Amino acid sequence: MVLGRDLVFGFLHHTATPRFAHGMLVFNHKPANHPAGQILATIPRVLAWYLKLLAAPWLAGPGHGVRFVTAPHFGNFYAPLAILAAIAAAGFALFRNSPRRNLYLFCAAWWLITLAPALSLNQIVSLVQDRYVYLPSFAFCVLLAEWAFQLACEGATAARVAAACATAIVLLNAVALWRAEPIWRSDLSMWRDCVNTAPDSLRCRGALAN
């Protein structure tokens, strides 16, 4: 915060008003400071998207089409909120009596704390970005390793099952991410994909035009 609120991430959301100047269409950019109510209503969908990226990393890309929630309805607010509540309730019910519950609590806290800066939604480039989940994903990796270790301790057969599952996950993600790699082949392909996934993004359309 030493550098000021506007420089935490270096960007602000903008609105743009189109107008003609000297026969050319230009845009007048103004910072868009969404009210606290819209930010709070948008956070459940953002968190649900980050969980989706953890579970399906092949969804990675330059844009994800998540917009501010200005009018809450089932798809953009209530469903994501219900999913998050169901995951939290299931985790509490399954692990509250586990001898490893402190580790699980640490992983949940790590995910939320390290993701918290990205929830300053007025100060980031777009509401969901892959790079914001790199550090939080450490907790997810620890959980997978812990479950694989616990399964492997059940015996030789269980150890082989754990190894097979781990190999399958690695191969599945490697193939899926390899298929997504062409998105980043050039600036043109990247911004085209960004416009396809987030057609209302002024930033994506401006970058593609450039």
PDB file of C-alpha atoms in Angstrom:
ATOM      1  CA  MET A   1       0.000   0.000   0.000  1.00  0.00           C
ATOM      2  CA  VAL A   2       3.048   2.301   0.158  1.00  0.00           C
ATOM      3  CA  LEU A   3       2.698   3.009  -3.561  1.00  0.00           C
ATOM      4  CA  GLY A   4      -0.956   3.922  -3.216  1.00  0.00           C
ATOM      5  CA  ARG A   5      -4.211   2.086  -3.710  1.00  0.00           C
ATOM      6  CA  ASP A   6      -4.198   2.447  -7.494  1.00  0.00           C
ATOM      7  CA  LEU A   7      -0.787   0.789  -7.866  1.00  0.00           C
ATOM      8  CA  VAL A   8      -1.359  -2.425  -5.916  1.00  0.00           C
ATOM      9  CA  PHE A   9      -1.871  -4.239  -9.207  1.00  0.00           C
ATOM     10  CA  GLY A  10      -1.167  -1.340 -11.555  1.00  0.00           C
ATOM     11  CA  PHE A  11      -4.540  -1.315 -13.299  1.00  0.00           C
ATOM     12  CA  LEU A  12      -8.042  -0.025 -12.835  1.00  0.00           C
ATOM     13  CA  HIS A  13     -11.232  -1.144 -14.529  1.00  0.00           C
ATOM     14  CA  HIS A  14     -12.396   1.438 -17.030  1.00  0.00           C
ATOM     15  CA  THR A  15     -15.595   2.335 -18.777  1.00  0.00           C
ATOM     16  CA  ALA A  16     -15.404   3.852 -22.231  1.00  0.00           C
ATOM     17  CA  THR A  17     -17.695   6.330 -23.952  1.00  0.00           C
ATOM     18  CA  PRO A  18     -17.400   6.186 -27.763  1.00  0.00           C
ATOM     19  CA  ARG A  19     -17.320   9.458 -29.674  1.00  0.00           C
ATOM     20  CA  PHE A  20     -16.033  10.844 -32.957  1.00  0.00           C
ATOM     21  CA  ALA A  21     -13.024  13.148 -33.120  1.00  0.00           C
ATOM     22  CA  HIS A  22     -11.624  14.364 -36.452  1.00  0.00           C
ATOM     23  CA  GLY A  23     -13.575  11.699 -38.281  1.00  0.00           C
ATOM     24  CA  MET A  24     -12.246   8.834 -36.107  1.00  0.00           C
ATOM     25  CA  LEU A  25     -14.044   6.777 -33.492  1.00  0.00           C
ATOM     26  CA  VAL A  26     -12.251   7.193 -30.158  1.00  0.00           C
ATOM     27  CA  PHE A  27     -13.026   6.161 -26.598  1.00  0.00           C
ATOM     28  CA  ASN A  28     -12.977   8.320 -23.505  1.00  0.00           C
ATOM     29  CA  HIS A  29     -11.737   6.067 -20.686  1.00  0.00           C
ATOM     30  CA  LYS A  30     -12.899   6.656 -17.123  1.00  0.00           C
ATOM     31  CA  PRO A  31     -12.044   4.589 -14.019  1.00  0.00           C
ATOM     32  CA  ALA A  32     -14.972   2.388 -12.990  1.00  0.00           C
ATOM     33  CA  ASN A  33     -15.192   2.174  -9.209  1.00  0.00           C
ATOM     34  CA  HIS A  34     -17.889  -0.388  -8.584  1.00  0.00           C
ATOM     35  CA  PRO A  35     -19.765  -0.050  -5.295  1.00  0.00           C
ATOM     36  CA  ALA A  36     -19.101  -2.438  -2.421  1.00  0.00           C
ATOM     37  CA  GLY A  37     -22.416  -4.209  -2.973  1.00  0.00           C
ATOM     38  CA  GLN A  38     -21.490  -5.198  -6.521  1.00  0.00           C
ATOM     39  CA  ILE A  39     -18.036  -6.341  -5.431  1.00  0.00           C
ATOM     40  CA  LEU A  40     -19.467  -8.531  -2.651  1.00  0.00           C
ATOM     41  CA  ALA A  41     -22.048  -9.980  -5.046  1.00  0.00           C
ATOM     42  CA  THR A  42     -19.316 -10.784  -7.589  1.00  0.00           C
ATOM     43  CA  ILE A  43     -16.871 -12.489  -5.194  1.00  0.00           C
ATOM     44  CA  PRO A  44     -18.762 -15.847  -4.970  1.00  0.00           C
ATOM     45  CA  ARG A  45     -18.645 -16.266  -8.755  1.00  0.00           C
ATOM     46  CA  VAL A  46     -14.963 -15.308  -8.849  1.00  0.00           C
ATOM     47  CA  LEU A  47     -14.119 -17.828  -6.107  1.00  0.00           C
ATOM     48  CA  ALA A  48     -16.131 -20.531  -7.865  1.00  0.00           C
ATOM     49  CA  TRP A  49     -14.177 -19.840 -11.060  1.00  0.00           C
ATOM     50  CA  TYR A  50     -10.854 -20.184  -9.254  1.00  0.00           C
ATOM     51  CA  LEU A  51     -11.994 -23.538  -7.853  1.00  0.00           C
ATOM     52  CA  LYS A  52     -12.953 -24.563 -11.394  1.00  0.00           C
ATOM     53  CA  LEU A  53      -9.460 -23.654 -12.622  1.00  0.00           C
ATOM     54  CA  LEU A  54      -7.927 -25.818  -9.894  1.00  0.00           C
ATOM     55  CA  ALA A  55     -10.093 -28.792 -10.807  1.00  0.00           C
ATOM     56  CA  ALA A  56      -9.812 -28.288 -14.579  1.00  0.00           C
ATOM     57  CA  PRO A  57      -6.554 -26.438 -15.349  1.00  0.00           C
ATOM     58  CA  TRP A  58      -7.070 -26.906 -19.093  1.00  0.00           C
ATOM     59  CA  LEU A  59      -9.590 -24.046 -18.825  1.00  0.00           C
ATOM     60  CA  ALA A  60      -6.604 -21.716 -18.531  1.00  0.00           C
ATOM     61  CA  GLY A  61      -6.595 -18.805 -20.933  1.00  0.00           C
ATOM     62  CA  PRO A  62      -6.223 -15.051 -21.238  1.00  0.00           C
ATOM     63  CA  GLY A  63      -9.916 -14.382 -20.542  1.00  0.00           C
ATOM     64  CA  HIS A  64     -12.770 -16.054 -18.703  1.00  0.00           C
ATOM     65  CA  GLY A  65     -15.752 -13.822 -19.379  1.00  0.00           C
ATOM     66  CA  VAL A  66     -16.594 -13.122 -15.724  1.00  0.00           C
ATOM     67  CA  ARG A  67     -18.350  -9.780 -15.266  1.00  0.00           C
ATOM     68  CA  PHE A  68     -19.418  -7.707 -12.300  1.00  0.00           C
ATOM     69  CA  VAL A  69     -22.743  -8.762 -10.809  1.00  0.00           C
ATOM     70  CA  THR A  70     -25.002  -5.724 -11.055  1.00  0.00           C
ATOM     71  CA  ALA A  71     -28.281  -7.642 -10.711  1.00  0.00           C
ATOM     72  CA  PRO A  72     -27.914 -10.891  -8.705  1.00  0.00           C
ATOM     73  CA  HIS A  73     -29.752 -13.904 -10.066  1.00  0.00           C
ATOM     74  CA  PHE A  74     -29.403 -17.685  -9.881  1.00  0.00           C
ATOM     75  CA  GLY A  75     -26.632 -18.092 -12.446  1.00  0.00           C
ATOM     76  CA  ASN A  76     -24.313 -15.275 -11.439  1.00  0.00           C
ATOM     77  CA  PHE A  77     -24.754 -15.196  -7.652  1.00  0.00           C
ATOM     78  CA  TYR A  78     -26.982 -17.761  -5.945  1.00  0.00           C
ATOM     79  CA  ALA A  79     -25.596 -20.862  -7.699  1.00  0.00           C
ATOM     80  CA  PRO A  80     -21.901 -19.979  -7.056  1.00  0.00           C
ATOM     81  CA  LEU A  81     -22.737 -19.078  -3.454  1.00  0.00           C
ATOM     82  CA  ALA A  82     -24.567 -22.397  -2.985  1.00  0.00           C
ATOM     83  CA  ILE A  83     -21.618 -24.321  -4.474  1.00  0.00           C
ATOM     84  CA  LEU A  84     -19.136 -22.627  -2.134  1.00  0.00           C
ATOM     85  CA  ALA A  85     -21.395 -23.231   0.877  1.00  0.00           C
ATOM     86  CA  ALA A  86     -21.859 -26.894  -0.077  1.00  0.00           C
ATOM     87  CA  ILE A  87     -18.096 -27.421  -0.436  1.00  0.00           C
ATOM     88  CA  ALA A  88     -17.443 -25.749   2.927  1.00  0.00           C
ATOM     89  CA  ALA A  89     -20.158 -27.795   4.656  1.00  0.00           C
ATOM     90  CA  ALA A  90     -18.962 -31.066   3.107  1.00  0.00           C
ATOM     91  CA  GLY A  91     -15.371 -30.340   4.092  1.00  0.00           C
ATOM     92  CA  PHE A  92     -16.371 -29.547   7.658  1.00  0.00           C
ATOM     93  CA  ALA A  93     -18.485 -32.700   7.961  1.00  0.00           C
ATOM     94  CA  LEU A  94     -15.801 -34.975   6.472  1.00  0.00           C
ATOM     95  CA  PHE A  95     -12.707 -33.620   8.184  1.00  0.00           C
ATOM     96  CA  ARG A  96     -13.744 -32.142  11.527  1.00  0.00           C
ATOM     97  CA  ASN A  97     -12.841 -35.371  13.361  1.00  0.00           C
ATOM     98  CA  SER A  98      -9.833 -36.202  11.209  1.00  0.00           C
ATOM     99  CA  PRO A  99      -6.408 -36.270  12.898  1.00  0.00           C
ATOM    100  CA  ARG A 100      -5.206 -34.229   9.916  1.00  0.00           C
ATOM    101  CA  ARG A 101      -7.852 -31.532  10.312  1.00  0.00           C
ATOM    102  CA  ASN A 102      -5.251 -28.881  11.154  1.00  0.00           C
ATOM    103  CA  LEU A 103      -3.547 -29.510   7.808  1.00  0.00           C
ATOM    104  CA  TYR A 104      -6.869 -29.226   5.983  1.00  0.00           C
ATOM    105  CA  LEU A 105      -7.685 -26.021   7.850  1.00  0.00           C
ATOM    106  CA  PHE A 106      -4.256 -24.643   6.939  1.00  0.00           C
ATOM    107  CA  CYS A 107      -4.837 -25.429   3.257  1.00  0.00           C
ATOM    108  CA  ALA A 108      -8.249 -23.737   3.277  1.00  0.00           C
ATOM    109  CA  ALA A 109      -6.801 -20.672   5.019  1.00  0.00           C
ATOM    110  CA  TRP A 110      -3.820 -20.594   2.633  1.00  0.00           C
ATOM    111  CA  TRP A 111      -6.113 -20.644  -0.393  1.00  0.00           C
ATOM    112  CA  LEU A 112      -8.287 -17.817   0.894  1.00  0.00           C
ATOM    113  CA  ILE A 113      -5.477 -15.615   2.250  1.00  0.00           C
ATOM    114  CA  THR A 114      -3.246 -15.847  -0.816  1.00  0.00           C
ATOM    115  CA  LEU A 115      -6.226 -15.243  -3.103  1.00  0.00           C
ATOM    116  CA  ALA A 116      -7.491 -12.281  -1.071  1.00  0.00           C
ATOM    117  CA  PRO A 117      -5.433  -9.593  -2.926  1.00  0.00           C
ATOM    118  CA  ALA A 118      -7.027 -10.681  -6.200  1.00  0.00           C
ATOM    119  CA  LEU A 119     -10.458 -10.004  -4.675  1.00  0.00           C
ATOM    120  CA  SER A 120      -9.792  -6.261  -4.725  1.00  0.00           C
ATOM    121  CA  LEU A 121     -11.869  -6.336  -7.867  1.00  0.00           C
ATOM    122  CA  ASN A 122     -11.639  -2.635  -8.745  1.00  0.00           C
ATOM    123  CA  GLN A 123      -7.852  -2.849  -8.846  1.00  0.00           C
ATOM    124  CA  ILE A 124      -7.154  -5.779 -11.172  1.00  0.00           C
ATOM    125  CA  VAL A 125      -7.006  -6.212 -14.940  1.00  0.00           C
ATOM    126  CA  SER A 126      -9.875  -8.695 -15.170  1.00  0.00           C
ATOM    127  CA  LEU A 127     -11.937 -10.450 -12.535  1.00  0.00           C
ATOM    128  CA  VAL A 128     -10.424 -13.908 -13.085  1.00  0.00           C
ATOM    129  CA  GLN A 129      -6.856 -14.481 -14.260  1.00  0.00           C
ATOM    130  CA  ASP A 130      -4.806 -17.661 -14.204  1.00  0.00           C
ATOM    131  CA  ARG A 131      -1.760 -16.003 -12.662  1.00  0.00           C
ATOM    132  CA  TYR A 132      -3.701 -15.043  -9.531  1.00  0.00           C
ATOM    133  CA  VAL A 133      -4.241 -18.720  -8.689  1.00  0.00           C
ATOM    134  CA  TYR A 134      -0.598 -19.858  -8.890  1.00  0.00           C
ATOM    135  CA  LEU A 135       0.208 -19.289  -5.209  1.00  0.00           C
ATOM    136  CA  PRO A 136      -3.219 -20.405  -3.898  1.00  0.00           C
ATOM    137  CA  SER A 137      -2.889 -23.650  -5.882  1.00  0.00           C
ATOM    138  CA  PHE A 138      -0.121 -24.747  -3.491  1.00  0.00           C
ATOM    139  CA  ALA A 139      -2.826 -25.690  -0.962  1.00  0.00           C
ATOM    140  CA  PHE A 140      -4.627 -27.806  -3.572  1.00  0.00           C
ATOM    141  CA  CYS A 141      -1.395 -29.631  -4.406  1.00  0.00           C
ATOM    142  CA  VAL A 142      -0.735 -30.315  -0.713  1.00  0.00           C
ATOM    143  CA  LEU A 143      -4.236 -31.772  -0.311  1.00  0.00           C
ATOM    144  CA  LEU A 144      -3.811 -34.082  -3.311  1.00  0.00           C
ATOM    145  CA  ALA A 145      -0.405 -35.232  -2.048  1.00  0.00           C
ATOM    146  CA  GLU A 146      -1.818 -35.857   1.440  1.00  0.00           C
ATOM    147  CA  TRP A 147      -4.714 -37.936   0.121  1.00  0.00           C
ATOM    148  CA  ALA A 148      -2.392 -39.923  -2.150  1.00  0.00           C
ATOM    149  CA  PHE A 149      -0.039 -40.570   0.769  1.00  0.00           C
ATOM    150  CA  GLN A 150      -2.872 -41.701   3.036  1.00  0.00           C
ATOM    151  CA  LEU A 151      -4.140 -44.059   0.328  1.00  0.00           C
ATOM    152  CA  ALA A 152      -0.652 -45.460  -0.304  1.00  0.00           C
ATOM    153  CA  CYS A 153      -0.276 -46.265   3.415  1.00  0.00           C
ATOM    154  CA  GLU A 154      -3.183 -48.722   3.198  1.00  0.00           C
ATOM    155  CA  GLY A 155      -1.034 -51.380   1.544  1.00  0.00           C
ATOM    156  CA  ALA A 156       0.797 -52.372  -1.617  1.00  0.00           C
ATOM    157  CA  THR A 157      -2.342 -52.535  -3.760  1.00  0.00           C
ATOM    158  CA  ALA A 158      -3.516 -49.149  -2.517  1.00  0.00           C
ATOM    159  CA  ALA A 159      -0.071 -47.715  -3.206  1.00  0.00           C
ATOM    160  CA  ARG A 160      -0.263 -48.898  -6.809  1.00  0.00           C
ATOM    161  CA  VAL A 161      -3.748 -47.383  -7.133  1.00  0.00           C
ATOM    162  CA  ALA A 162      -2.459 -44.070  -5.759  1.00  0.00           C
ATOM    163  CA  ALA A 163       0.473 -44.109  -8.181  1.00  0.00           C
ATOM    164  CA  ALA A 164      -1.832 -44.935 -11.108  1.00  0.00           C
ATOM    165  CA  CYS A 165      -4.224 -42.121 -10.179  1.00  0.00           C
ATOM    166  CA  ALA A 166      -1.375 -39.624  -9.847  1.00  0.00           C
ATOM    167  CA  THR A 167       0.037 -40.679 -13.225  1.00  0.00           C
ATOM    168  CA  ALA A 168      -3.383 -40.415 -14.850  1.00  0.00           C
ATOM    169  CA  ILE A 169      -3.904 -36.907 -13.459  1.00  0.00           C
ATOM    170  CA  VAL A 170      -0.494 -35.759 -14.708  1.00  0.00           C
ATOM    171  CA  LEU A 171      -1.039 -37.230 -18.174  1.00  0.00           C
ATOM    172  CA  LEU A 172      -4.576 -35.852 -18.471  1.00  0.00           C
ATOM    173  CA  ASN A 173      -3.471 -32.355 -17.547  1.00  0.00           C
ATOM    174  CA  ALA A 174      -0.391 -32.522 -19.770  1.00  0.00           C
ATOM    175  CA  VAL A 175      -2.449 -33.512 -22.831  1.00  0.00           C
ATOM    176  CA  ALA A 176      -5.193 -30.969 -22.099  1.00  0.00           C
ATOM    177  CA  LEU A 177      -2.761 -28.119 -21.532  1.00  0.00           C
ATOM    178  CA  TRP A 178      -0.765 -29.047 -24.646  1.00  0.00           C
ATOM    179  CA  ARG A 179      -3.965 -28.695 -26.668  1.00  0.00           C
ATOM    180  CA  ALA A 180      -4.512 -25.234 -25.132  1.00  0.00           C
ATOM    181  CA  GLU A 181      -0.938 -24.115 -25.825  1.00  0.00           C
ATOM    182  CA  PRO A 182      -1.685 -22.602 -29.307  1.00  0.00           C
ATOM    183  CA  ILE A 183      -3.606 -19.818 -27.557  1.00  0.00           C
ATOM    184  CA  TRP A 184      -0.251 -18.306 -26.574  1.00  0.00           C
ATOM    185  CA  ARG A 185       1.468 -18.882 -29.916  1.00  0.00           C
ATOM    186  CA  SER A 186       1.229 -15.183 -30.752  1.00  0.00           C
ATOM    187  CA  ASP A 187      -0.372 -11.983 -29.532  1.00  0.00           C
ATOM    188  CA  LEU A 188      -2.972 -12.316 -32.266  1.00  0.00           C
ATOM    189  CA  SER A 189      -4.085 -15.813 -31.244  1.00  0.00           C
ATOM    190  CA  MET A 190      -4.074 -14.853 -27.555  1.00  0.00           C
ATOM    191  CA  TRP A 191      -6.249 -11.773 -27.931  1.00  0.00           C
ATOM    192  CA  ARG A 192      -8.580 -13.538 -30.362  1.00  0.00           C
ATOM    193  CA  ASP A 193      -9.213 -16.171 -27.712  1.00  0.00           C
ATOM    194  CA  CYS A 194      -9.654 -13.438 -25.121  1.00  0.00           C
ATOM    195  CA  VAL A 195     -12.312 -11.720 -27.245  1.00  0.00           C
ATOM    196  CA  ASN A 196     -14.073 -15.047 -27.852  1.00  0.00           C
ATOM    197  CA  THR A 197     -14.285 -15.811 -24.128  1.00  0.00           C
ATOM    198  CA  ALA A 198     -14.887 -12.223 -22.977  1.00  0.00           C
ATOM    199  CA  PRO A 199     -16.575 -10.392 -25.872  1.00  0.00           C
ATOM    200  CA  ASP A 200     -17.578  -7.452 -23.659  1.00  0.00           C
ATOM    201  CA  SER A 201     -14.033  -6.772 -22.470  1.00  0.00           C
ATOM    202  CA  LEU A 202     -12.814  -3.377 -23.645  1.00  0.00           C
ATOM    203  CA  ARG A 203      -9.241  -4.348 -22.824  1.00  0.00           C
ATOM    204  CA  CYS A 204      -9.357  -7.525 -24.971  1.00  0.00           C
ATOM    205  CA  ARG A 205     -10.935  -5.780 -27.963  1.00  0.00           C
ATOM    206  CA  GLY A 206      -8.510  -2.878 -27.777  1.00  0.00           C
ATOM    207  CA  ALA A 207      -5.509  -5.210 -27.572  1.00  0.00           C
ATOM    208  CA  LEU A 208      -6.770  -7.295 -30.503  1.00  0.00           C
ATOM    209  CA  ALA A 209      -7.238  -4.161 -32.586  1.00  0.00           C
ATOM    210  CA  ASN A 210      -3.706  -3.020 -31.781  1.00  0.00           C
TER     211      ASN A 210
END
